Amino acid sequence: MTFDVAIIGAGPAGMQAACDLRARDLSVVVLDEQPAPGGQIWRGVERNCQPGSHLAQGLGAEYRQGADVARSFRASGADYRPLSRVWQIEESGKEATTQSWQVFVTREGQAEVIEARRVLLAIGAQERPVPFPGWTRPGVMTVGAAQILLKSGGLLPEGPVWISGAGPLPLLYAHQLRKLGGQIEGFLDTAPRDTLRRGLPHLNGALRDWKSLVKGLGWQAGIRLSGLRRETGVTQLRAEGGERLERIRWQTPEGEKSAAAGVLLIHEGLVPSVHPTLSLQCEHAWSDTQKSLRPVLDAWGETTRSGLFVAGDAAGIDGAKAALAKGTLAAIGIARSLGVLEDTKARQARAAGDRALSKARAARPLLDSLYPAPEGKISDDTIVCRCEELTAGQIRAAARRGAADPNRVKAETRAGMGPCQGRQCGYTVARLIAEAHDLPRAEVGFHNIRPPLKPVTLGELASLGKAKT
């Protein structure tokens, strides 16, 4: 069977697009790695939002809203296949009337190829890796990972627990943790201290989404009123200890400080998941405000590869409300490209979607100015590539020996050749190359991404051959 659309990812954008496409009687298959729909932001939402759930109350109203979207998605009639790991995507026909895609996927150890006329990547984002001394030590993890443990099993960290970073997610997690009875020893705010000066030019536009601003101010006030230790202007973070974390050390304009720590949760923003679009050689653009790559899309969410669409945070970090709007816009674009929606009607529908997306994005310029990606110097002894255990000093030395090319540094050092394929080190390696050659970060690019996009075993590959015969 050839589906009209294959959607990869069952988060807000993927679920919304599936509902809209099914409403136009298109056949849709949705492939997702998780056991239930919701993506990272609404992970476990169906299970956690049962009546009387204490966890759902603690996670907040916006989390609970995800249950309604998941319910509509379940009822949409889309062929939903959870626990499916996509490891390759290929185009099998390039003419408009015969164009199709092959999606290679593994589920329960069995590989198969799914055919679809259009593909929508709704694969979200990942937390920005920001190496510092000791970030690989047991006891150090990201805020996102801690939130997954909370949503998946109601697990709260046991301390002394410190949160370090900047952006909405650390504030939200601290708020959720306190509501659920968790204990936080301290909060290290790594945003620069000149918040007011940087944010003022964007404040007027952000007021269009004043409810989100009020919510964020409430989280900030909660931290201040809780009495937990809060440090601002934090730089040069270090995680120290033996076999696991024992102490953290940091700098502020007032000098060096330290504290005992059992758990350190870090977060420095999000970056779009771009490995599939990079592997398919779609055109990408550098966002200087978000310090990351994003695929170049037209007004319908289509990449520079015809028939391949992107929605949600994979198209640029904008949050859950914007992801829903992007899912709707991509569904309109796909329906138009398949000829089931006339161009005039598609443009009328897109106008409403554009307005919803514009409002959902209203606070983003303010957030990007308040919480810029850290650009402090990375010490030579800091591990950068976790898979190959390469330090910043080794990457710098390799960068100085040759051209400003991430692929050359990759070939010389193996940085980016491990299981994560550069998801953890790619941006840092490029940053160190730019630093070594005194180049703008946008000119360095990213190393080549080749399939498989995710690890695949020989047994799984063999099962694909059996399926074909």
PDB file of N, CA, C and O in Angstrom, residues 97-130:
ATOM      1  N   THR A  97       3.421  13.489 -10.852  1.00  0.00           N
ATOM      2  CA  THR A  97       2.314  12.523 -10.786  1.00  0.00           C
ATOM      3  C   THR A  97       2.728  11.186 -10.205  1.00  0.00           C
ATOM      4  O   THR A  97       1.890  10.408  -9.762  1.00  0.00           O
ATOM      5  N   THR A  98       4.022  10.908 -10.228  1.00  0.00           N
ATOM      6  CA  THR A  98       4.484   9.593  -9.754  1.00  0.00           C
ATOM      7  C   THR A  98       5.366   9.701  -8.518  1.00  0.00           C
ATOM      8  O   THR A  98       5.875   8.687  -8.053  1.00  0.00           O
ATOM      9  N   GLN A  99       5.515  10.917  -8.014  1.00  0.00           N
ATOM     10  CA  GLN A  99       6.454  11.106  -6.902  1.00  0.00           C
ATOM     11  C   GLN A  99       6.042  10.280  -5.689  1.00  0.00           C
ATOM     12  O   GLN A  99       4.874  10.249  -5.314  1.00  0.00           O
ATOM     13  N   SER A 100       7.004   9.623  -5.102  1.00  0.00           N
ATOM     14  CA  SER A 100       6.741   8.892  -3.865  1.00  0.00           C
ATOM     15  C   SER A 100       8.027   8.801  -3.057  1.00  0.00           C
ATOM     16  O   SER A 100       9.118   9.077  -3.570  1.00  0.00           O
ATOM     17  N   TRP A 101       7.855   8.438  -1.829  1.00  0.00           N
ATOM     18  CA  TRP A 101       8.980   8.343  -0.903  1.00  0.00           C
ATOM     19  C   TRP A 101       8.967   6.981  -0.252  1.00  0.00           C
ATOM     20  O   TRP A 101       7.910   6.379  -0.055  1.00  0.00           O
ATOM     21  N   GLN A 102      10.163   6.522   0.084  1.00  0.00           N
ATOM     22  CA  GLN A 102      10.303   5.296   0.846  1.00  0.00           C
ATOM     23  C   GLN A 102      10.868   5.641   2.225  1.00  0.00           C
ATOM     24  O   GLN A 102      11.901   6.298   2.325  1.00  0.00           O
ATOM     25  N   VAL A 103      10.159   5.209   3.241  1.00  0.00           N
ATOM     26  CA  VAL A 103      10.587   5.444   4.623  1.00  0.00           C
ATOM     27  C   VAL A 103      10.985   4.104   5.220  1.00  0.00           C
ATOM     28  O   VAL A 103      10.151   3.194   5.322  1.00  0.00           O
ATOM     29  N   PHE A 104      12.245   3.985   5.585  1.00  0.00           N
ATOM     30  CA  PHE A 104      12.762   2.751   6.181  1.00  0.00           C
ATOM     31  C   PHE A 104      12.598   2.854   7.696  1.00  0.00           C
ATOM     32  O   PHE A 104      13.083   3.800   8.325  1.00  0.00           O
ATOM     33  N   VAL A 105      11.928   1.849   8.250  1.00  0.00           N
ATOM     34  CA  VAL A 105      11.568   1.933   9.663  1.00  0.00           C
ATOM     35  C   VAL A 105      11.721   0.569  10.324  1.00  0.00           C
ATOM     36  O   VAL A 105      11.524  -0.464   9.680  1.00  0.00           O
ATOM     37  N   THR A 106      12.082   0.587  11.602  1.00  0.00           N
ATOM     38  CA  THR A 106      12.158  -0.642  12.392  1.00  0.00           C
ATOM     39  C   THR A 106      11.176  -0.569  13.545  1.00  0.00           C
ATOM     40  O   THR A 106      11.089   0.452  14.241  1.00  0.00           O
ATOM     41  N   ARG A 107      10.427  -1.680  13.712  1.00  0.00           N
ATOM     42  CA  ARG A 107       9.465  -1.761  14.814  1.00  0.00           C
ATOM     43  C   ARG A 107       9.499  -3.168  15.383  1.00  0.00           C
ATOM     44  O   ARG A 107       9.321  -4.134  14.636  1.00  0.00           O
ATOM     45  N   GLU A 108       9.753  -3.277  16.678  1.00  0.00           N
ATOM     46  CA  GLU A 108       9.861  -4.573  17.354  1.00  0.00           C
ATOM     47  C   GLU A 108      10.852  -5.496  16.656  1.00  0.00           C
ATOM     48  O   GLU A 108      10.594  -6.682  16.432  1.00  0.00           O
ATOM     49  N   GLY A 109      11.992  -4.927  16.248  1.00  0.00           N
ATOM     50  CA  GLY A 109      13.053  -5.716  15.642  1.00  0.00           C
ATOM     51  C   GLY A 109      12.852  -6.043  14.176  1.00  0.00           C
ATOM     52  O   GLY A 109      13.729  -6.660  13.556  1.00  0.00           O
ATOM     53  N   GLN A 110      11.734  -5.677  13.610  1.00  0.00           N
ATOM     54  CA  GLN A 110      11.422  -5.973  12.213  1.00  0.00           C
ATOM     55  C   GLN A 110      11.498  -4.692  11.384  1.00  0.00           C
ATOM     56  O   GLN A 110      10.827  -3.699  11.691  1.00  0.00           O
ATOM     57  N   ALA A 111      12.330  -4.719  10.347  1.00  0.00           N
ATOM     58  CA  ALA A 111      12.447  -3.546   9.473  1.00  0.00           C
ATOM     59  C   ALA A 111      11.485  -3.678   8.303  1.00  0.00           C
ATOM     60  O   ALA A 111      11.181  -4.787   7.843  1.00  0.00           O
ATOM     61  N   GLU A 112      11.008  -2.542   7.816  1.00  0.00           N
ATOM     62  CA  GLU A 112      10.147  -2.543   6.643  1.00  0.00           C
ATOM     63  C   GLU A 112      10.273  -1.203   5.926  1.00  0.00           C
ATOM     64  O   GLU A 112      10.830  -0.236   6.475  1.00  0.00           O
ATOM     65  N   VAL A 113       9.771  -1.173   4.701  1.00  0.00           N
ATOM     66  CA  VAL A 113       9.771   0.053   3.919  1.00  0.00           C
ATOM     67  C   VAL A 113       8.327   0.501   3.733  1.00  0.00           C
ATOM     68  O   VAL A 113       7.486  -0.291   3.296  1.00  0.00           O
ATOM     69  N   ILE A 114       8.064   1.741   4.081  1.00  0.00           N
ATOM     70  CA  ILE A 114       6.720   2.299   3.927  1.00  0.00           C
ATOM     71  C   ILE A 114       6.748   3.296   2.779  1.00  0.00           C
ATOM     72  O   ILE A 114       7.615   4.175   2.730  1.00  0.00           O
ATOM     73  N   GLU A 115       5.805   3.153   1.856  1.00  0.00           N
ATOM     74  CA  GLU A 115       5.725   4.034   0.697  1.00  0.00           C
ATOM     75  C   GLU A 115       4.689   5.118   0.958  1.00  0.00           C
ATOM     76  O   GLU A 115       3.606   4.842   1.481  1.00  0.00           O
ATOM     77  N   ALA A 116       5.020   6.342   0.565  1.00  0.00           N
ATOM     78  CA  ALA A 116       4.071   7.449   0.728  1.00  0.00           C
ATOM     79  C   ALA A 116       4.315   8.481  -0.365  1.00  0.00           C
ATOM     80  O   ALA A 116       5.449   8.651  -0.833  1.00  0.00           O
ATOM     81  N   ARG A 117       3.254   9.180  -0.756  1.00  0.00           N
ATOM     82  CA  ARG A 117       3.387  10.201  -1.804  1.00  0.00           C
ATOM     83  C   ARG A 117       4.008  11.477  -1.254  1.00  0.00           C
ATOM     84  O   ARG A 117       4.649  12.226  -1.980  1.00  0.00           O
ATOM     85  N   ARG A 118       3.780  11.748  -0.003  1.00  0.00           N
ATOM     86  CA  ARG A 118       4.385  12.913   0.644  1.00  0.00           C
ATOM     87  C   ARG A 118       4.882  12.501   2.026  1.00  0.00           C
ATOM     88  O   ARG A 118       4.328  11.605   2.649  1.00  0.00           O
ATOM     89  N   VAL A 119       5.903  13.196   2.498  1.00  0.00           N
ATOM     90  CA  VAL A 119       6.441  12.949   3.840  1.00  0.00           C
ATOM     91  C   VAL A 119       6.425  14.251   4.621  1.00  0.00           C
ATOM     92  O   VAL A 119       6.834  15.308   4.105  1.00  0.00           O
ATOM     93  N   LEU A 120       5.942  14.181   5.854  1.00  0.00           N
ATOM     94  CA  LEU A 120       5.982  15.327   6.767  1.00  0.00           C
ATOM     95  C   LEU A 120       6.873  14.967   7.955  1.00  0.00           C
ATOM     96  O   LEU A 120       6.587  14.009   8.683  1.00  0.00           O
ATOM     97  N   LEU A 121       7.938  15.721   8.137  1.00  0.00           N
ATOM     98  CA  LEU A 121       8.826  15.548   9.291  1.00  0.00           C
ATOM     99  C   LEU A 121       8.339  16.456  10.418  1.00  0.00           C
ATOM    100  O   LEU A 121       8.398  17.681  10.313  1.00  0.00           O
ATOM    101  N   ALA A 122       7.835  15.836  11.478  1.00  0.00           N
ATOM    102  CA  ALA A 122       7.391  16.593  12.660  1.00  0.00           C
ATOM    103  C   ALA A 122       8.168  16.052  13.851  1.00  0.00           C
ATOM    104  O   ALA A 122       7.599  15.529  14.808  1.00  0.00           O
ATOM    105  N   ILE A 123       9.482  16.157  13.760  1.00  0.00           N
ATOM    106  CA  ILE A 123      10.384  15.443  14.671  1.00  0.00           C
ATOM    107  C   ILE A 123      10.906  16.305  15.804  1.00  0.00           C
ATOM    108  O   ILE A 123      11.749  15.870  16.574  1.00  0.00           O
ATOM    109  N   GLY A 124      10.401  17.542  15.911  1.00  0.00           N
ATOM    110  CA  GLY A 124      10.688  18.345  17.088  1.00  0.00           C
ATOM    111  C   GLY A 124      12.114  18.866  17.184  1.00  0.00           C
ATOM    112  O   GLY A 124      12.755  19.174  16.173  1.00  0.00           O
ATOM    113  N   ALA A 125      12.586  18.924  18.418  1.00  0.00           N
ATOM    114  CA  ALA A 125      13.873  19.571  18.703  1.00  0.00           C
ATOM    115  C   ALA A 125      14.631  18.750  19.727  1.00  0.00           C
ATOM    116  O   ALA A 125      14.113  17.779  20.279  1.00  0.00           O
ATOM    117  N   GLN A 126      15.851  19.134  19.972  1.00  0.00           N
ATOM    118  CA  GLN A 126      16.635  18.544  21.056  1.00  0.00           C
ATOM    119  C   GLN A 126      17.225  19.672  21.889  1.00  0.00           C
ATOM    120  O   GLN A 126      17.328  20.814  21.429  1.00  0.00           O
ATOM    121  N   GLU A 127      17.595  19.359  23.125  1.00  0.00           N
ATOM    122  CA  GLU A 127      18.224  20.375  23.968  1.00  0.00           C
ATOM    123  C   GLU A 127      19.620  20.689  23.435  1.00  0.00           C
ATOM    124  O   GLU A 127      20.358  19.794  23.006  1.00  0.00           O
ATOM    125  N   ARG A 128      19.968  21.953  23.467  1.00  0.00           N
ATOM    126  CA  ARG A 128      21.256  22.383  22.951  1.00  0.00           C
ATOM    127  C   ARG A 128      22.380  21.846  23.856  1.00  0.00           C
ATOM    128  O   ARG A 128      22.428  22.173  25.057  1.00  0.00           O
ATOM    129  N   PRO A 129      23.283  21.029  23.314  1.00  0.00           N
ATOM    130  CA  PRO A 129      24.404  20.569  24.131  1.00  0.00           C
ATOM    131  C   PRO A 129      25.416  21.706  24.341  1.00  0.00           C
ATOM    132  O   PRO A 129      25.864  22.323  23.376  1.00  0.00           O
ATOM    133  N   VAL A 130      25.731  21.997  25.579  1.00  0.00           N
ATOM    134  CA  VAL A 130      26.709  23.046  25.904  1.00  0.00           C
ATOM    135  C   VAL A 130      27.741  22.432  26.845  1.00  0.00           C
ATOM    136  O   VAL A 130      27.507  22.323  28.061  1.00  0.00           O
TER     137      VAL A 130
END
